[in-house]
């Protein structure tokens, strides 16, 4: 079965620090990958997605992610975090049937000002 | 466009009772998916409906069921509630399942 692993459970950064959150998926075929963010008290929002093409995808709020097929990875990055980036971040892959998102356990990011 | 709406937002039920949660998708979206979010298990897929047909079901007991109406609105039902069913239940809609838009969720507490 497909699975998604997020290696960092809780990341604590100071404002202006760079961010990289790891995500690895298990399926070796064609994948559609996503990063979602859940701000405190808010609903899940799509940050960015990868379906095909350029492996470096840019999302909202200055986030980007790189799809590395050989490493089964889709890491999320941001050059300089802000206090408002404090949230929980989820990596997800669409299942083979294309009908369900399989999520990682999530990474809580805390940014101190 | 209005986003995905879910009702009620909060619910407190007693063990053994049943509960029905409702989801209205974004206008024009025909796919509705349901997820359970808990601190221990994270986000887990429950089921997905497209044009009133269940296309996929996650690994949950038969106490969890759902349906979709002709206007794409969806309901999920949990019968014989257990303490472990306490969770945030999220609904997501999509035009094609690949890019899903989530609602605010229904927080269910079972006592």
PDB file of C-alpha atoms in Angstrom:
ATOM      1  CA  UNK A   1       0.000   0.000   0.000  1.00  0.00           C
ATOM      2  CA  UNK A   2       1.111   3.544  -0.625  1.00  0.00           C
ATOM      3  CA  UNK A   3       2.406   5.510   2.310  1.00  0.00           C
ATOM      4  CA  UNK A   4       3.889   8.904   3.072  1.00  0.00           C
ATOM      5  CA  UNK A   5       6.543   9.597   5.687  1.00  0.00           C
ATOM      6  CA  UNK A   6       7.297  12.953   7.206  1.00  0.00           C
ATOM      7  CA  UNK A   7      10.484  12.720   9.202  1.00  0.00           C
ATOM      8  CA  UNK A   8      10.184  15.838  11.310  1.00  0.00           C
ATOM      9  CA  UNK A   9       7.435  15.790  13.894  1.00  0.00           C
ATOM     10  CA  UNK A  10       8.078  19.246  15.319  1.00  0.00           C
ATOM     11  CA  UNK A  11      10.358  21.930  13.916  1.00  0.00           C
ATOM     12  CA  UNK A  12      11.188  25.111  15.807  1.00  0.00           C
ATOM     13  CA  UNK A  13      12.734  28.031  13.939  1.00  0.00           C
ATOM     14  CA  UNK A  14      13.406  31.696  14.423  1.00  0.00           C
ATOM     15  CA  UNK A  15      12.025  34.223  11.991  1.00  0.00           C
ATOM     16  CA  UNK A  16      14.111  34.584   8.814  1.00  0.00           C
ATOM     17  CA  UNK A  17      15.551  31.085   9.155  1.00  0.00           C
ATOM     18  CA  UNK A  18      15.323  28.745   6.186  1.00  0.00           C
ATOM     19  CA  UNK A  19      12.933  25.835   6.235  1.00  0.00           C
ATOM     20  CA  UNK A  20      13.060  22.370   4.774  1.00  0.00           C
ATOM     21  CA  UNK A  21      10.491  19.732   5.694  1.00  0.00           C
ATOM     22  CA  UNK A  22      11.102  16.206   4.527  1.00  0.00           C
ATOM     23  CA  UNK A  23       8.553  14.001   2.801  1.00  0.00           C
ATOM     24  CA  UNK A  24       9.044  10.551   1.308  1.00  0.00           C
ATOM     25  CA  UNK A  25       6.447   8.425  -0.449  1.00  0.00           C
ATOM     26  CA  UNK A  26       6.422   4.732  -1.121  1.00  0.00           C
ATOM     27  CA  UNK A  27       4.927   4.283  -4.585  1.00  0.00           C
ATOM     28  CA  UNK A  28       7.298   3.922  -7.517  1.00  0.00           C
ATOM     29  CA  UNK A  29       4.940   4.701 -10.361  1.00  0.00           C
ATOM     30  CA  UNK A  30       3.370   7.952 -11.489  1.00  0.00           C
ATOM     31  CA  UNK A  31       2.580  10.086  -8.470  1.00  0.00           C
ATOM     32  CA  UNK A  32       0.619  13.217  -7.771  1.00  0.00           C
ATOM     33  CA  UNK A  33       1.981  14.952  -4.699  1.00  0.00           C
ATOM     34  CA  UNK A  34       0.703  17.720  -2.467  1.00  0.00           C
ATOM     35  CA  UNK A  35       1.617  19.836   0.493  1.00  0.00           C
ATOM     36  CA  UNK A  36      -1.235  21.118   2.640  1.00  0.00           C
ATOM     37  CA  UNK A  37      -1.041  23.552   5.556  1.00  0.00           C
ATOM     38  CA  UNK A  38      -3.328  23.845   8.548  1.00  0.00           C
ATOM     39  CA  UNK A  39      -2.996  27.159  10.406  1.00  0.00           C
ATOM     40  CA  UNK A  40      -4.228  27.186  14.008  1.00  0.00           C
ATOM     41  CA  UNK A  41      -8.007  27.128  14.007  1.00  0.00           C
ATOM     42  CA  UNK A  42      -8.255  27.077  10.231  1.00  0.00           C
ATOM     43  CA  UNK A  43      -9.033  24.445   7.659  1.00  0.00           C
ATOM     44  CA  UNK A  44      -6.553  22.568   5.502  1.00  0.00           C
ATOM     45  CA  UNK A  45      -5.298  24.650   2.584  1.00  0.00           C
ATOM     46  CA  UNK A  46      -3.376  23.548  -0.458  1.00  0.00           C
ATOM     47  CA  UNK A  47       0.150  24.999  -0.524  1.00  0.00           C
ATOM     48  CA  UNK A  48       1.347  23.424  -3.746  1.00  0.00           C
ATOM     49  CA  UNK A  49       1.033  20.377  -5.939  1.00  0.00           C
ATOM     50  CA  UNK A  50       3.085  18.311  -8.353  1.00  0.00           C
ATOM     51  CA  UNK A  51       1.477  16.385 -11.166  1.00  0.00           C
ATOM     52  CA  UNK A  52       4.161  16.310 -13.853  1.00  0.00           C
ATOM     53  CA  UNK A  53       6.718  18.492 -15.609  1.00  0.00           C
ATOM     54  CA  UNK A  54       9.158  20.775 -13.819  1.00  0.00           C
ATOM     55  CA  UNK A  55      10.116  18.974 -10.596  1.00  0.00           C
ATOM     56  CA  UNK A  56      10.528  22.286  -8.781  1.00  0.00           C
ATOM     57  CA  UNK A  57       7.072  23.596  -8.002  1.00  0.00           C
ATOM     58  CA  UNK A  58       6.202  26.913  -6.467  1.00  0.00           C
ATOM     59  CA  UNK A  59       3.217  27.435  -4.244  1.00  0.00           C
ATOM     60  CA  UNK A  60       1.579  30.148  -2.264  1.00  0.00           C
ATOM     61  CA  UNK A  61       3.259  32.314   0.375  1.00  0.00           C
ATOM     62  CA  UNK A  62       6.757  31.746  -0.954  1.00  0.00           C
ATOM     63  CA  UNK A  63       6.826  27.984  -0.489  1.00  0.00           C
ATOM     64  CA  UNK A  64       8.347  25.613  -2.994  1.00  0.00           C
ATOM     65  CA  UNK A  65       8.921  21.882  -3.209  1.00  0.00           C
ATOM     66  CA  UNK A  66      11.205  19.678  -5.224  1.00  0.00           C
ATOM     67  CA  UNK A  67      10.163  16.302  -6.578  1.00  0.00           C
ATOM     68  CA  UNK A  68      13.133  13.924  -6.709  1.00  0.00           C
ATOM     69  CA  UNK A  69      11.932  10.681  -8.247  1.00  0.00           C
ATOM     70  CA  UNK A  70      15.124   8.738  -7.510  1.00  0.00           C
ATOM     71  CA  UNK A  71      14.789   9.524  -3.824  1.00  0.00           C
ATOM     72  CA  UNK A  72      10.990   9.178  -3.655  1.00  0.00           C
ATOM     73  CA  UNK A  73      11.027  12.591  -2.027  1.00  0.00           C
ATOM     74  CA  UNK A  74       8.998  15.791  -2.196  1.00  0.00           C
ATOM     75  CA  UNK A  75      10.559  18.157   0.336  1.00  0.00           C
ATOM     76  CA  UNK A  76       9.010  21.506   1.171  1.00  0.00           C
ATOM     77  CA  UNK A  77      11.218  24.585   1.393  1.00  0.00           C
ATOM     78  CA  UNK A  78      11.011  28.249   2.201  1.00  0.00           C
ATOM     79  CA  UNK A  79      14.060  30.534   2.217  1.00  0.00           C
ATOM     80  CA  UNK A  80      12.925  32.735   5.088  1.00  0.00           C
ATOM     81  CA  UNK A  81      10.092  31.838   7.450  1.00  0.00           C
ATOM     82  CA  UNK A  82       7.806  34.284   9.188  1.00  0.00           C
ATOM     83  CA  UNK A  83       5.948  34.034  12.470  1.00  0.00           C
ATOM     84  CA  UNK A  84       2.740  33.635  10.448  1.00  0.00           C
ATOM     85  CA  UNK A  85       4.065  30.358   8.995  1.00  0.00           C
ATOM     86  CA  UNK A  86       3.451  28.688  12.351  1.00  0.00           C
ATOM     87  CA  UNK A  87       1.170  25.816  11.393  1.00  0.00           C
ATOM     88  CA  UNK A  88       0.968  22.105  10.766  1.00  0.00           C
ATOM     89  CA  UNK A  89       2.180  20.915   7.381  1.00  0.00           C
ATOM     90  CA  UNK A  90       1.019  17.747   5.679  1.00  0.00           C
ATOM     91  CA  UNK A  91       2.518  15.970   2.709  1.00  0.00           C
ATOM     92  CA  UNK A  92       0.108  13.814   0.698  1.00  0.00           C
ATOM     93  CA  UNK A  93      -0.053  11.593  -2.342  1.00  0.00           C
ATOM     94  CA  UNK A  94      -3.086  10.578  -4.371  1.00  0.00           C
ATOM     95  CA  UNK A  95      -3.701   6.836  -4.244  1.00  0.00           C
ATOM     96  CA  UNK A  96      -3.310   4.706  -7.360  1.00  0.00           C
ATOM     97  CA  UNK A  97      -7.056   4.761  -8.020  1.00  0.00           C
ATOM     98  CA  UNK A  98      -6.955   8.553  -7.955  1.00  0.00           C
ATOM     99  CA  UNK A  99      -9.735   8.760  -5.403  1.00  0.00           C
ATOM    100  CA  UNK A 100      -8.096   9.327  -2.026  1.00  0.00           C
ATOM    101  CA  UNK A 101      -5.326  11.395  -0.495  1.00  0.00           C
ATOM    102  CA  UNK A 102      -2.838   9.506   1.644  1.00  0.00           C
ATOM    103  CA  UNK A 103      -1.347  11.848   4.201  1.00  0.00           C
ATOM    104  CA  UNK A 104       1.822  11.843   6.202  1.00  0.00           C
ATOM    105  CA  UNK A 105       1.554  12.301   9.962  1.00  0.00           C
ATOM    106  CA  UNK A 106       2.267  16.006   9.651  1.00  0.00           C
ATOM    107  CA  UNK A 107       4.994  18.363  10.863  1.00  0.00           C
ATOM    108  CA  UNK A 108       4.271  21.104  13.344  1.00  0.00           C
ATOM    109  CA  UNK A 109       6.270  24.229  12.591  1.00  0.00           C
ATOM    110  CA  UNK A 110       6.705  26.791  15.333  1.00  0.00           C
ATOM    111  CA  UNK A 111       8.307  30.092  14.356  1.00  0.00           C
ATOM    112  CA  UNK A 112       9.429  32.469  17.065  1.00  0.00           C
ATOM    113  CA  UNK A 113       9.641  36.190  16.422  1.00  0.00           C
TER     114      UNK A 113
ATOM    115  CA  UNK B   1     -17.175  30.672  -5.221  1.00  0.00           C
ATOM    116  CA  UNK B   2     -18.224  29.635  -1.768  1.00  0.00           C
ATOM    117  CA  UNK B   3     -15.992  27.060  -0.147  1.00  0.00           C
ATOM    118  CA  UNK B   4     -16.825  23.673   1.262  1.00  0.00           C
ATOM    119  CA  UNK B   5     -19.232  23.929   4.157  1.00  0.00           C
ATOM    120  CA  UNK B   6     -19.774  21.405   6.887  1.00  0.00           C
ATOM    121  CA  UNK B   7     -22.487  21.196   9.495  1.00  0.00           C
ATOM    122  CA  UNK B   8     -22.572  21.062  12.383  1.00  0.00           C
ATOM    123  CA  UNK B   9     -19.187  22.445  13.360  1.00  0.00           C
ATOM    124  CA  UNK B  10     -19.240  20.900  16.818  1.00  0.00           C
ATOM    125  CA  UNK B  11     -21.071  17.913  18.186  1.00  0.00           C
ATOM    126  CA  UNK B  12     -21.125  16.090  21.496  1.00  0.00           C
ATOM    127  CA  UNK B  13     -22.602  12.612  21.574  1.00  0.00           C
ATOM    128  CA  UNK B  14     -22.772   9.724  24.013  1.00  0.00           C
ATOM    129  CA  UNK B  15     -21.363   6.258  23.412  1.00  0.00           C
ATOM    130  CA  UNK B  16     -23.814   4.062  21.567  1.00  0.00           C
ATOM    131  CA  UNK B  17     -25.579   6.920  19.822  1.00  0.00           C
ATOM    132  CA  UNK B  18     -25.389   7.599  16.127  1.00  0.00           C
ATOM    133  CA  UNK B  19     -24.474  10.798  14.333  1.00  0.00           C
ATOM    134  CA  UNK B  20     -24.918  12.299  10.869  1.00  0.00           C
ATOM    135  CA  UNK B  21     -22.553  14.903   9.489  1.00  0.00           C
ATOM    136  CA  UNK B  22     -23.246  16.986   6.416  1.00  0.00           C
ATOM    137  CA  UNK B  23     -21.036  18.438   3.711  1.00  0.00           C
ATOM    138  CA  UNK B  24     -21.845  20.831   0.883  1.00  0.00           C
ATOM    139  CA  UNK B  25     -19.154  20.873  -1.794  1.00  0.00           C
ATOM    140  CA  UNK B  26     -17.968  23.761  -3.888  1.00  0.00           C
ATOM    141  CA  UNK B  27     -20.455  24.462  -6.643  1.00  0.00           C
ATOM    142  CA  UNK B  28     -19.716  22.303  -9.674  1.00  0.00           C
ATOM    143  CA  UNK B  29     -17.619  19.769  -7.783  1.00  0.00           C
ATOM    144  CA  UNK B  30     -18.947  16.232  -8.107  1.00  0.00           C
ATOM    145  CA  UNK B  31     -16.431  14.404  -5.922  1.00  0.00           C
ATOM    146  CA  UNK B  32     -16.709  14.479  -2.148  1.00  0.00           C
ATOM    147  CA  UNK B  33     -14.240  12.761   0.152  1.00  0.00           C
ATOM    148  CA  UNK B  34     -14.328  12.309   3.905  1.00  0.00           C
ATOM    149  CA  UNK B  35     -11.345  12.106   6.261  1.00  0.00           C
ATOM    150  CA  UNK B  36     -10.922  11.548   9.972  1.00  0.00           C
ATOM    151  CA  UNK B  37      -8.260  13.559  11.771  1.00  0.00           C
ATOM    152  CA  UNK B  38      -7.001  12.520  15.196  1.00  0.00           C
ATOM    153  CA  UNK B  39      -3.802  13.412  17.085  1.00  0.00           C
ATOM    154  CA  UNK B  40      -2.683   9.791  17.136  1.00  0.00           C
ATOM    155  CA  UNK B  41      -3.543   8.583  13.632  1.00  0.00           C
ATOM    156  CA  UNK B  42      -3.372  11.838  11.715  1.00  0.00           C
ATOM    157  CA  UNK B  43      -5.524  12.220   8.615  1.00  0.00           C
ATOM    158  CA  UNK B  44      -7.149   9.014   7.429  1.00  0.00           C
ATOM    159  CA  UNK B  45      -9.347   8.515   4.385  1.00  0.00           C
ATOM    160  CA  UNK B  46     -12.882   7.327   5.043  1.00  0.00           C
ATOM    161  CA  UNK B  47     -14.601   7.240   1.658  1.00  0.00           C
ATOM    162  CA  UNK B  48     -15.103   9.083  -1.596  1.00  0.00           C
ATOM    163  CA  UNK B  49     -18.228   9.675  -3.627  1.00  0.00           C
ATOM    164  CA  UNK B  50     -18.584  10.790  -7.203  1.00  0.00           C
ATOM    165  CA  UNK B  51     -21.971  11.385  -8.812  1.00  0.00           C
ATOM    166  CA  UNK B  52     -23.753   9.552  -5.982  1.00  0.00           C
ATOM    167  CA  UNK B  53     -21.526   6.466  -6.241  1.00  0.00           C
ATOM    168  CA  UNK B  54     -18.996   5.398  -3.654  1.00  0.00           C
ATOM    169  CA  UNK B  55     -15.779   4.868  -5.558  1.00  0.00           C
ATOM    170  CA  UNK B  56     -13.423   4.123  -2.730  1.00  0.00           C
ATOM    171  CA  UNK B  57     -13.564   3.256   0.944  1.00  0.00           C
ATOM    172  CA  UNK B  58     -10.858   3.413   3.569  1.00  0.00           C
ATOM    173  CA  UNK B  59     -10.104   0.931   6.270  1.00  0.00           C
ATOM    174  CA  UNK B  60     -12.854   1.784   8.733  1.00  0.00           C
ATOM    175  CA  UNK B  61     -15.522  -0.453  10.259  1.00  0.00           C
ATOM    176  CA  UNK B  62     -18.984  -0.732   8.759  1.00  0.00           C
ATOM    177  CA  UNK B  63     -20.314   1.623  11.436  1.00  0.00           C
ATOM    178  CA  UNK B  64     -19.009   4.393   9.205  1.00  0.00           C
ATOM    179  CA  UNK B  65     -21.155   4.989   6.148  1.00  0.00           C
ATOM    180  CA  UNK B  66     -21.934   7.754   3.757  1.00  0.00           C
ATOM    181  CA  UNK B  67     -23.978   8.827   0.829  1.00  0.00           C
ATOM    182  CA  UNK B  68     -24.103  11.524  -1.788  1.00  0.00           C
ATOM    183  CA  UNK B  69     -27.166  13.207  -3.176  1.00  0.00           C
ATOM    184  CA  UNK B  70     -27.919  14.313  -6.710  1.00  0.00           C
ATOM    185  CA  UNK B  71     -26.878  17.891  -5.856  1.00  0.00           C
ATOM    186  CA  UNK B  72     -23.463  16.513  -4.759  1.00  0.00           C
ATOM    187  CA  UNK B  73     -24.099  17.235  -1.088  1.00  0.00           C
ATOM    188  CA  UNK B  74     -22.870  14.398   1.076  1.00  0.00           C
ATOM    189  CA  UNK B  75     -23.573  12.974   4.492  1.00  0.00           C
ATOM    190  CA  UNK B  76     -21.628  10.581   6.611  1.00  0.00           C
ATOM    191  CA  UNK B  77     -23.113   8.535   9.392  1.00  0.00           C
ATOM    192  CA  UNK B  78     -21.467   6.847  12.317  1.00  0.00           C
ATOM    193  CA  UNK B  79     -23.573   4.371  14.232  1.00  0.00           C
ATOM    194  CA  UNK B  80     -22.985   2.946  17.702  1.00  0.00           C
ATOM    195  CA  UNK B  81     -20.463   5.613  18.594  1.00  0.00           C
ATOM    196  CA  UNK B  82     -17.312   4.679  20.501  1.00  0.00           C
ATOM    197  CA  UNK B  83     -14.997   6.916  22.495  1.00  0.00           C
ATOM    198  CA  UNK B  84     -12.346   6.409  19.839  1.00  0.00           C
ATOM    199  CA  UNK B  85     -14.583   8.016  17.230  1.00  0.00           C
ATOM    200  CA  UNK B  86     -13.870  11.408  18.783  1.00  0.00           C
ATOM    201  CA  UNK B  87     -12.128  13.289  16.016  1.00  0.00           C
ATOM    202  CA  UNK B  88     -12.257  16.114  13.523  1.00  0.00           C
ATOM    203  CA  UNK B  89     -14.140  14.907  10.456  1.00  0.00           C
ATOM    204  CA  UNK B  90     -13.113  16.682   7.295  1.00  0.00           C
ATOM    205  CA  UNK B  91     -14.915  16.830   4.012  1.00  0.00           C
ATOM    206  CA  UNK B  92     -13.157  17.715   0.777  1.00  0.00           C
ATOM    207  CA  UNK B  93     -14.580  18.403  -2.635  1.00  0.00           C
ATOM    208  CA  UNK B  94     -13.000  18.190  -6.025  1.00  0.00           C
ATOM    209  CA  UNK B  95     -13.885  18.414  -9.652  1.00  0.00           C
ATOM    210  CA  UNK B  96     -11.719  15.360 -10.353  1.00  0.00           C
ATOM    211  CA  UNK B  97     -10.408  14.044  -6.991  1.00  0.00           C
ATOM    212  CA  UNK B  98      -6.865  15.143  -7.669  1.00  0.00           C
ATOM    213  CA  UNK B  99      -7.003  18.635  -6.206  1.00  0.00           C
ATOM    214  CA  UNK B 100      -9.149  18.556  -3.133  1.00  0.00           C
ATOM    215  CA  UNK B 101     -10.511  21.544  -1.234  1.00  0.00           C
ATOM    216  CA  UNK B 102     -11.246  21.033   2.417  1.00  0.00           C
ATOM    217  CA  UNK B 103     -14.002  22.309   4.640  1.00  0.00           C
ATOM    218  CA  UNK B 104     -13.535  23.491   8.231  1.00  0.00           C
ATOM    219  CA  UNK B 105     -14.519  20.126   9.662  1.00  0.00           C
ATOM    220  CA  UNK B 106     -16.922  18.857  12.285  1.00  0.00           C
ATOM    221  CA  UNK B 107     -15.439  18.318  15.722  1.00  0.00           C
ATOM    222  CA  UNK B 108     -17.116  15.237  17.202  1.00  0.00           C
ATOM    223  CA  UNK B 109     -16.693  14.464  20.872  1.00  0.00           C
ATOM    224  CA  UNK B 110     -17.986  11.155  22.169  1.00  0.00           C
ATOM    225  CA  UNK B 111     -18.476  10.896  25.941  1.00  0.00           C
TER     226      UNK B 111
END
